[in-house]
């Protein structure tokens, strides 16, 4: 199966997701959050910087739990014209 390239909108959505994750991570180290989510620090770095704009759903779920952020907040970040919320 050939994977189709991501659209400009999907890339922008990935960048918003990355910004939301960085904001939610706040003072916690990237390594701590990645390990708590069961992913590599490099994977989290790629997601946060937009180099991995479409992470697997399971990865986003694990990050949601590790950060204590409702999954719906991260889903909202994927939608256009949705401001990034600061972690509570």
PDB file of N, CA and C in Angstrom:
ATOM      1  N   UNK A   1       0.848  -1.170   0.000  1.00  0.00           N
ATOM      2  CA  UNK A   1       0.000   0.000   0.000  1.00  0.00           C
ATOM      3  C   UNK A   1       0.895   1.234   0.000  1.00  0.00           C
ATOM      4  N   UNK A   2       0.591   2.149  -0.885  1.00  0.00           N
ATOM      5  CA  UNK A   2       1.350   3.389  -0.987  1.00  0.00           C
ATOM      6  C   UNK A   2       0.670   4.438  -0.118  1.00  0.00           C
ATOM      7  N   UNK A   3       1.469   5.072   0.712  1.00  0.00           N
ATOM      8  CA  UNK A   3       0.933   6.120   1.584  1.00  0.00           C
ATOM      9  C   UNK A   3       0.922   7.445   0.836  1.00  0.00           C
ATOM     10  N   UNK A   4      -0.225   8.102   0.849  1.00  0.00           N
ATOM     11  CA  UNK A   4      -0.363   9.386   0.174  1.00  0.00           C
ATOM     12  C   UNK A   4       0.339  10.482   0.977  1.00  0.00           C
ATOM     13  N   UNK A   5       0.932  11.456   0.303  1.00  0.00           N
ATOM     14  CA  UNK A   5       1.555  12.574   1.031  1.00  0.00           C
ATOM     15  C   UNK A   5       0.493  13.349   1.815  1.00  0.00           C
ATOM     16  N   UNK A   6       0.922  13.923   2.915  1.00  0.00           N
ATOM     17  CA  UNK A   6       0.007  14.728   3.723  1.00  0.00           C
ATOM     18  C   UNK A   6      -0.298  16.043   3.021  1.00  0.00           C
ATOM     19  N   UNK A   7      -1.506  16.509   3.218  1.00  0.00           N
ATOM     20  CA  UNK A   7      -1.908  17.787   2.637  1.00  0.00           C
ATOM     21  C   UNK A   7      -1.350  18.932   3.479  1.00  0.00           C
ATOM     22  N   UNK A   8      -1.406  20.111   2.937  1.00  0.00           N
ATOM     23  CA  UNK A   8      -0.966  21.311   3.660  1.00  0.00           C
ATOM     24  C   UNK A   8      -1.766  21.449   4.953  1.00  0.00           C
ATOM     25  N   UNK A   9      -3.068  21.145   4.885  1.00  0.00           N
ATOM     26  CA  UNK A   9      -3.930  21.248   6.068  1.00  0.00           C
ATOM     27  C   UNK A   9      -3.530  20.233   7.133  1.00  0.00           C
ATOM     28  N   UNK A  10      -3.176  19.020   6.720  1.00  0.00           N
ATOM     29  CA  UNK A  10      -2.757  18.001   7.677  1.00  0.00           C
ATOM     30  C   UNK A  10      -1.421  18.375   8.336  1.00  0.00           C
ATOM     31  N   UNK A  11      -0.538  18.949   7.572  1.00  0.00           N
ATOM     32  CA  UNK A  11       0.743  19.382   8.123  1.00  0.00           C
ATOM     33  C   UNK A  11       0.513  20.500   9.143  1.00  0.00           C
ATOM     34  N   UNK A  12      -0.353  21.451   8.806  1.00  0.00           N
ATOM     35  CA  UNK A  12      -0.678  22.540   9.736  1.00  0.00           C
ATOM     36  C   UNK A  12      -1.329  21.984  11.001  1.00  0.00           C
ATOM     37  N   UNK A  13      -2.197  20.985  10.845  1.00  0.00           N
ATOM     38  CA  UNK A  13      -2.841  20.363  12.004  1.00  0.00           C
ATOM     39  C   UNK A  13      -1.798  19.706  12.900  1.00  0.00           C
ATOM     40  N   UNK A  14      -0.820  19.051  12.306  1.00  0.00           N
ATOM     41  CA  UNK A  14       0.256  18.435  13.079  1.00  0.00           C
ATOM     42  C   UNK A  14       1.073  19.464  13.837  1.00  0.00           C
ATOM     43  N   UNK A  15       1.279  20.616  13.231  1.00  0.00           N
ATOM     44  CA  UNK A  15       2.010  21.685  13.914  1.00  0.00           C
ATOM     45  C   UNK A  15       1.217  22.216  15.098  1.00  0.00           C
ATOM     46  N   UNK A  16      -0.104  22.331  14.941  1.00  0.00           N
ATOM     47  CA  UNK A  16      -0.946  22.767  16.069  1.00  0.00           C
ATOM     48  C   UNK A  16      -0.935  21.728  17.185  1.00  0.00           C
ATOM     49  N   UNK A  17      -0.986  20.446  16.814  1.00  0.00           N
ATOM     50  CA  UNK A  17      -0.919  19.386  17.815  1.00  0.00           C
ATOM     51  C   UNK A  17       0.405  19.455  18.565  1.00  0.00           C
ATOM     52  N   UNK A  18       1.489  19.638  17.851  1.00  0.00           N
ATOM     53  CA  UNK A  18       2.804  19.751  18.482  1.00  0.00           C
ATOM     54  C   UNK A  18       2.879  20.915  19.449  1.00  0.00           C
ATOM     55  N   UNK A  19       2.306  22.054  19.049  1.00  0.00           N
ATOM     56  CA  UNK A  19       2.297  23.228  19.927  1.00  0.00           C
ATOM     57  C   UNK A  19       1.466  22.958  21.178  1.00  0.00           C
ATOM     58  N   UNK A  20       0.346  22.249  21.005  1.00  0.00           N
ATOM     59  CA  UNK A  20      -0.500  21.926  22.162  1.00  0.00           C
ATOM     60  C   UNK A  20       0.242  20.996  23.125  1.00  0.00           C
ATOM     61  N   UNK A  21       0.977  20.055  22.585  1.00  0.00           N
ATOM     62  CA  UNK A  21       1.735  19.138  23.440  1.00  0.00           C
ATOM     63  C   UNK A  21       2.866  19.866  24.174  1.00  0.00           C
ATOM     64  N   UNK A  22       3.553  20.753  23.468  1.00  0.00           N
ATOM     65  CA  UNK A  22       4.622  21.537  24.127  1.00  0.00           C
ATOM     66  C   UNK A  22       4.044  22.375  25.250  1.00  0.00           C
ATOM     67  N   UNK A  23       2.903  23.007  25.000  1.00  0.00           N
ATOM     68  CA  UNK A  23       2.263  23.839  26.023  1.00  0.00           C
ATOM     69  C   UNK A  23       1.840  22.993  27.213  1.00  0.00           C
ATOM     70  N   UNK A  24       1.295  21.819  26.952  1.00  0.00           N
ATOM     71  CA  UNK A  24       0.849  20.940  28.034  1.00  0.00           C
ATOM     72  C   UNK A  24       2.032  20.384  28.818  1.00  0.00           C
ATOM     73  N   UNK A  25       3.137  20.172  28.146  1.00  0.00           N
ATOM     74  CA  UNK A  25       4.328  19.633  28.820  1.00  0.00           C
ATOM     75  C   UNK A  25       4.899  20.650  29.788  1.00  0.00           C
ATOM     76  N   UNK A  26       4.752  21.924  29.488  1.00  0.00           N
ATOM     77  CA  UNK A  26       5.200  23.040  30.338  1.00  0.00           C
ATOM     78  C   UNK A  26       6.582  22.780  30.920  1.00  0.00           C
ATOM     79  N   UNK A  27       6.695  22.624  32.232  1.00  0.00           N
ATOM     80  CA  UNK A  27       7.990  22.472  32.890  1.00  0.00           C
ATOM     81  C   UNK A  27       8.535  21.059  32.916  1.00  0.00           C
ATOM     82  N   UNK A  28       7.756  20.087  32.470  1.00  0.00           N
ATOM     83  CA  UNK A  28       8.225  18.698  32.480  1.00  0.00           C
ATOM     84  C   UNK A  28       9.204  18.468  31.335  1.00  0.00           C
ATOM     85  N   UNK A  29      10.184  17.618  31.582  1.00  0.00           N
ATOM     86  CA  UNK A  29      11.167  17.353  30.530  1.00  0.00           C
ATOM     87  C   UNK A  29      10.558  16.479  29.442  1.00  0.00           C
ATOM     88  N   UNK A  30      11.057  16.661  28.246  1.00  0.00           N
ATOM     89  CA  UNK A  30      10.617  15.881  27.108  1.00  0.00           C
ATOM     90  C   UNK A  30      10.842  14.396  27.366  1.00  0.00           C
ATOM     91  N   UNK A  31      11.963  14.056  27.940  1.00  0.00           N
ATOM     92  CA  UNK A  31      12.290  12.655  28.225  1.00  0.00           C
ATOM     93  C   UNK A  31      11.301  12.059  29.217  1.00  0.00           C
ATOM     94  N   UNK A  32      10.992  12.777  30.284  1.00  0.00           N
ATOM     95  CA  UNK A  32      10.044  12.270  31.280  1.00  0.00           C
ATOM     96  C   UNK A  32       8.669  12.003  30.667  1.00  0.00           C
ATOM     97  N   UNK A  33       8.193  12.933  29.877  1.00  0.00           N
ATOM     98  CA  UNK A  33       6.868  12.781  29.268  1.00  0.00           C
ATOM     99  C   UNK A  33       6.882  11.634  28.258  1.00  0.00           C
ATOM    100  N   UNK A  34       7.914  11.564  27.449  1.00  0.00           N
ATOM    101  CA  UNK A  34       8.001  10.490  26.450  1.00  0.00           C
ATOM    102  C   UNK A  34       8.002   9.127  27.124  1.00  0.00           C
ATOM    103  N   UNK A  35       8.807   8.970  28.144  1.00  0.00           N
ATOM    104  CA  UNK A  35       8.871   7.678  28.834  1.00  0.00           C
ATOM    105  C   UNK A  35       7.548   7.344  29.514  1.00  0.00           C
ATOM    106  N   UNK A  36       6.892   8.340  30.094  1.00  0.00           N
ATOM    107  CA  UNK A  36       5.589   8.114  30.728  1.00  0.00           C
ATOM    108  C   UNK A  36       4.542   7.693  29.701  1.00  0.00           C
ATOM    109  N   UNK A  37       4.692   8.159  28.470  1.00  0.00           N
ATOM    110  CA  UNK A  37       3.746   7.822  27.403  1.00  0.00           C
ATOM    111  C   UNK A  37       4.130   6.534  26.677  1.00  0.00           C
ATOM    112  N   UNK A  38       5.312   6.010  26.984  1.00  0.00           N
ATOM    113  CA  UNK A  38       5.751   4.780  26.340  1.00  0.00           C
ATOM    114  C   UNK A  38       6.275   4.961  24.931  1.00  0.00           C
ATOM    115  N   UNK A  39       6.770   6.163  24.641  1.00  0.00           N
ATOM    116  CA  UNK A  39       7.347   6.421  23.326  1.00  0.00           C
ATOM    117  C   UNK A  39       8.771   6.928  23.515  1.00  0.00           C
ATOM    118  N   UNK A  40       9.511   6.975  22.440  1.00  0.00           N
ATOM    119  CA  UNK A  40      10.883   7.466  22.548  1.00  0.00           C
ATOM    120  C   UNK A  40      10.889   8.992  22.613  1.00  0.00           C
ATOM    121  N   UNK A  41      11.882   9.548  23.283  1.00  0.00           N
ATOM    122  CA  UNK A  41      12.005  11.011  23.301  1.00  0.00           C
ATOM    123  C   UNK A  41      12.110  11.594  21.889  1.00  0.00           C
ATOM    124  N   UNK A  42      12.765  10.881  20.980  1.00  0.00           N
ATOM    125  CA  UNK A  42      12.893  11.387  19.611  1.00  0.00           C
ATOM    126  C   UNK A  42      11.533  11.448  18.916  1.00  0.00           C
ATOM    127  N   UNK A  43      10.672  10.478  19.187  1.00  0.00           N
ATOM    128  CA  UNK A  43       9.327  10.509  18.610  1.00  0.00           C
ATOM    129  C   UNK A  43       8.561  11.719  19.123  1.00  0.00           C
ATOM    130  N   UNK A  44       8.626  11.960  20.428  1.00  0.00           N
ATOM    131  CA  UNK A  44       7.937  13.130  20.982  1.00  0.00           C
ATOM    132  C   UNK A  44       8.525  14.417  20.417  1.00  0.00           C
ATOM    133  N   UNK A  45       9.822  14.478  20.269  1.00  0.00           N
ATOM    134  CA  UNK A  45      10.463  15.661  19.690  1.00  0.00           C
ATOM    135  C   UNK A  45       9.947  15.899  18.266  1.00  0.00           C
ATOM    136  N   UNK A  46       9.832  14.832  17.484  1.00  0.00           N
ATOM    137  CA  UNK A  46       9.346  14.960  16.111  1.00  0.00           C
ATOM    138  C   UNK A  46       7.894  15.430  16.083  1.00  0.00           C
ATOM    139  N   UNK A  47       7.070  14.916  16.989  1.00  0.00           N
ATOM    140  CA  UNK A  47       5.673  15.341  17.039  1.00  0.00           C
ATOM    141  C   UNK A  47       5.585  16.810  17.422  1.00  0.00           C
ATOM    142  N   UNK A  48       6.333  17.197  18.455  1.00  0.00           N
ATOM    143  CA  UNK A  48       6.269  18.584  18.936  1.00  0.00           C
ATOM    144  C   UNK A  48       6.773  19.590  17.907  1.00  0.00           C
ATOM    145  N   UNK A  49       7.731  19.181  17.085  1.00  0.00           N
ATOM    146  CA  UNK A  49       8.276  20.115  16.097  1.00  0.00           C
ATOM    147  C   UNK A  49       7.554  20.058  14.761  1.00  0.00           C
ATOM    148  N   UNK A  50       6.577  19.156  14.629  1.00  0.00           N
ATOM    149  CA  UNK A  50       5.830  19.056  13.388  1.00  0.00           C
ATOM    150  C   UNK A  50       6.473  18.176  12.340  1.00  0.00           C
ATOM    151  N   UNK A  51       7.598  17.534  12.667  1.00  0.00           N
ATOM    152  CA  UNK A  51       8.241  16.633  11.703  1.00  0.00           C
ATOM    153  C   UNK A  51       7.504  15.305  11.611  1.00  0.00           C
ATOM    154  N   UNK A  52       6.644  15.020  12.584  1.00  0.00           N
ATOM    155  CA  UNK A  52       5.771  13.847  12.560  1.00  0.00           C
ATOM    156  C   UNK A  52       4.355  14.361  12.780  1.00  0.00           C
ATOM    157  N   UNK A  53       3.761  14.934  11.715  1.00  0.00           N
ATOM    158  CA  UNK A  53       2.497  15.648  11.883  1.00  0.00           C
ATOM    159  C   UNK A  53       1.269  14.766  12.075  1.00  0.00           C
ATOM    160  N   UNK A  54       1.382  13.470  11.811  1.00  0.00           N
ATOM    161  CA  UNK A  54       0.217  12.595  11.945  1.00  0.00           C
ATOM    162  C   UNK A  54       0.580  11.361  12.769  1.00  0.00           C
ATOM    163  N   UNK A  55       0.803  11.553  14.079  1.00  0.00           N
ATOM    164  CA  UNK A  55       1.159  10.400  14.914  1.00  0.00           C
ATOM    165  C   UNK A  55      -0.011   9.432  15.029  1.00  0.00           C
ATOM    166  N   UNK A  56       0.303   8.206  15.378  1.00  0.00           N
ATOM    167  CA  UNK A  56      -0.736   7.184  15.554  1.00  0.00           C
ATOM    168  C   UNK A  56      -1.693   7.602  16.673  1.00  0.00           C
ATOM    169  N   UNK A  57      -2.944   7.196  16.535  1.00  0.00           N
ATOM    170  CA  UNK A  57      -3.958   7.534  17.530  1.00  0.00           C
ATOM    171  C   UNK A  57      -3.532   7.054  18.913  1.00  0.00           C
ATOM    172  N   UNK A  58      -3.017   5.844  19.001  1.00  0.00           N
ATOM    173  CA  UNK A  58      -2.581   5.303  20.287  1.00  0.00           C
ATOM    174  C   UNK A  58      -1.499   6.152  20.935  1.00  0.00           C
ATOM    175  N   UNK A  59      -0.622   6.706  20.130  1.00  0.00           N
ATOM    176  CA  UNK A  59       0.427   7.584  20.643  1.00  0.00           C
ATOM    177  C   UNK A  59      -0.183   8.835  21.254  1.00  0.00           C
ATOM    178  N   UNK A  60      -1.162   9.416  20.569  1.00  0.00           N
ATOM    179  CA  UNK A  60      -1.817  10.623  21.080  1.00  0.00           C
ATOM    180  C   UNK A  60      -2.574  10.302  22.373  1.00  0.00           C
ATOM    181  N   UNK A  61      -3.221   9.141  22.434  1.00  0.00           N
ATOM    182  CA  UNK A  61      -3.926   8.727  23.651  1.00  0.00           C
ATOM    183  C   UNK A  61      -2.939   8.613  24.812  1.00  0.00           C
ATOM    184  N   UNK A  62      -1.808   7.963  24.589  1.00  0.00           N
ATOM    185  CA  UNK A  62      -0.807   7.800  25.651  1.00  0.00           C
ATOM    186  C   UNK A  62      -0.228   9.141  26.087  1.00  0.00           C
ATOM    187  N   UNK A  63      -0.008  10.052  25.149  1.00  0.00           N
ATOM    188  CA  UNK A  63       0.478  11.390  25.506  1.00  0.00           C
ATOM    189  C   UNK A  63      -0.576  12.144  26.311  1.00  0.00           C
ATOM    190  N   UNK A  64      -1.824  11.995  25.930  1.00  0.00           N
ATOM    191  CA  UNK A  64      -2.916  12.620  26.669  1.00  0.00           C
ATOM    192  C   UNK A  64      -2.901  12.172  28.122  1.00  0.00           C
ATOM    193  N   UNK A  65      -2.763  10.882  28.338  1.00  0.00           N
ATOM    194  CA  UNK A  65      -2.737  10.348  29.701  1.00  0.00           C
ATOM    195  C   UNK A  65      -1.489  10.791  30.449  1.00  0.00           C
ATOM    196  N   UNK A  66      -0.340  10.745  29.789  1.00  0.00           N
ATOM    197  CA  UNK A  66       0.920  11.116  30.448  1.00  0.00           C
ATOM    198  C   UNK A  66       0.932  12.585  30.854  1.00  0.00           C
ATOM    199  N   UNK A  67       0.269  13.424  30.070  1.00  0.00           N
ATOM    200  CA  UNK A  67       0.250  14.864  30.343  1.00  0.00           C
ATOM    201  C   UNK A  67      -0.945  15.291  31.190  1.00  0.00           C
ATOM    202  N   UNK A  68      -1.904  14.394  31.363  1.00  0.00           N
ATOM    203  CA  UNK A  68      -3.101  14.752  32.112  1.00  0.00           C
ATOM    204  C   UNK A  68      -3.962  15.749  31.361  1.00  0.00           C
ATOM    205  N   UNK A  69      -3.958  15.651  30.046  1.00  0.00           N
ATOM    206  CA  UNK A  69      -4.730  16.543  29.183  1.00  0.00           C
ATOM    207  C   UNK A  69      -5.862  15.725  28.564  1.00  0.00           C
ATOM    208  N   UNK A  70      -7.088  16.212  28.617  1.00  0.00           N
ATOM    209  CA  UNK A  70      -8.175  15.466  27.979  1.00  0.00           C
ATOM    210  C   UNK A  70      -7.881  15.227  26.497  1.00  0.00           C
ATOM    211  N   UNK A  71      -8.167  14.033  26.054  1.00  0.00           N
ATOM    212  CA  UNK A  71      -7.944  13.689  24.652  1.00  0.00           C
ATOM    213  C   UNK A  71      -8.699  14.647  23.735  1.00  0.00           C
ATOM    214  N   UNK A  72      -9.854  15.106  24.183  1.00  0.00           N
ATOM    215  CA  UNK A  72     -10.637  16.041  23.360  1.00  0.00           C
ATOM    216  C   UNK A  72      -9.883  17.355  23.132  1.00  0.00           C
ATOM    217  N   UNK A  73      -9.074  17.784  24.102  1.00  0.00           N
ATOM    218  CA  UNK A  73      -8.283  19.004  23.912  1.00  0.00           C
ATOM    219  C   UNK A  73      -7.254  18.815  22.800  1.00  0.00           C
ATOM    220  N   UNK A  74      -6.630  17.639  22.766  1.00  0.00           N
ATOM    221  CA  UNK A  74      -5.649  17.375  21.713  1.00  0.00           C
ATOM    222  C   UNK A  74      -6.345  17.215  20.367  1.00  0.00           C
ATOM    223  N   UNK A  75      -7.537  16.631  20.372  1.00  0.00           N
ATOM    224  CA  UNK A  75      -8.312  16.522  19.128  1.00  0.00           C
ATOM    225  C   UNK A  75      -8.686  17.910  18.624  1.00  0.00           C
ATOM    226  N   UNK A  76      -9.057  18.804  19.544  1.00  0.00           N
ATOM    227  CA  UNK A  76      -9.404  20.173  19.147  1.00  0.00           C
ATOM    228  C   UNK A  76      -8.224  20.883  18.490  1.00  0.00           C
ATOM    229  N   UNK A  77      -7.016  20.585  18.955  1.00  0.00           N
ATOM    230  CA  UNK A  77      -5.826  21.222  18.380  1.00  0.00           C
ATOM    231  C   UNK A  77      -5.651  20.824  16.914  1.00  0.00           C
ATOM    232  N   UNK A  78      -6.181  19.673  16.561  1.00  0.00           N
ATOM    233  CA  UNK A  78      -6.066  19.197  15.180  1.00  0.00           C
ATOM    234  C   UNK A  78      -6.958  19.993  14.235  1.00  0.00           C
ATOM    235  N   UNK A  79      -8.016  20.601  14.774  1.00  0.00           N
ATOM    236  CA  UNK A  79      -8.977  21.330  13.945  1.00  0.00           C
ATOM    237  C   UNK A  79      -8.473  22.730  13.628  1.00  0.00           C
ATOM    238  N   UNK A  80      -8.743  23.220  12.426  1.00  0.00           N
ATOM    239  CA  UNK A  80      -8.296  24.582  12.093  1.00  0.00           C
ATOM    240  C   UNK A  80      -9.035  25.626  12.920  1.00  0.00           C
ATOM    241  N   UNK A  81      -8.393  26.755  13.095  1.00  0.00           N
ATOM    242  CA  UNK A  81      -8.969  27.898  13.804  1.00  0.00           C
ATOM    243  C   UNK A  81      -9.306  27.609  15.260  1.00  0.00           C
ATOM    244  N   UNK A  82      -8.578  26.671  15.862  1.00  0.00           N
ATOM    245  CA  UNK A  82      -8.764  26.376  17.273  1.00  0.00           C
ATOM    246  C   UNK A  82      -7.513  26.831  18.002  1.00  0.00           C
ATOM    247  N   UNK A  83      -7.629  27.786  18.935  1.00  0.00           N
ATOM    248  CA  UNK A  83      -6.446  28.234  19.656  1.00  0.00           C
ATOM    249  C   UNK A  83      -5.881  27.117  20.539  1.00  0.00           C
ATOM    250  N   UNK A  84      -4.582  27.128  20.708  1.00  0.00           N
ATOM    251  CA  UNK A  84      -3.923  26.149  21.584  1.00  0.00           C
ATOM    252  C   UNK A  84      -4.212  26.538  23.024  1.00  0.00           C
ATOM    253  N   UNK A  85      -4.710  25.580  23.802  1.00  0.00           N
ATOM    254  CA  UNK A  85      -5.023  25.833  25.213  1.00  0.00           C
ATOM    255  C   UNK A  85      -3.799  25.597  26.072  1.00  0.00           C
ATOM    256  N   UNK A  86      -3.650  26.417  27.077  1.00  0.00           N
ATOM    257  CA  UNK A  86      -2.570  26.233  28.038  1.00  0.00           C
ATOM    258  C   UNK A  86      -2.936  25.114  28.991  1.00  0.00           C
ATOM    259  N   UNK A  87      -1.939  24.384  29.463  1.00  0.00           N
ATOM    260  CA  UNK A  87      -2.201  23.297  30.424  1.00  0.00           C
ATOM    261  C   UNK A  87      -2.780  23.868  31.692  1.00  0.00           C
ATOM    262  N   UNK A  88      -3.716  23.120  32.295  1.00  0.00           N
ATOM    263  CA  UNK A  88      -4.348  23.596  33.532  1.00  0.00           C
ATOM    264  C   UNK A  88      -3.531  23.242  34.737  1.00  0.00           C
TER     265      UNK A  88
END
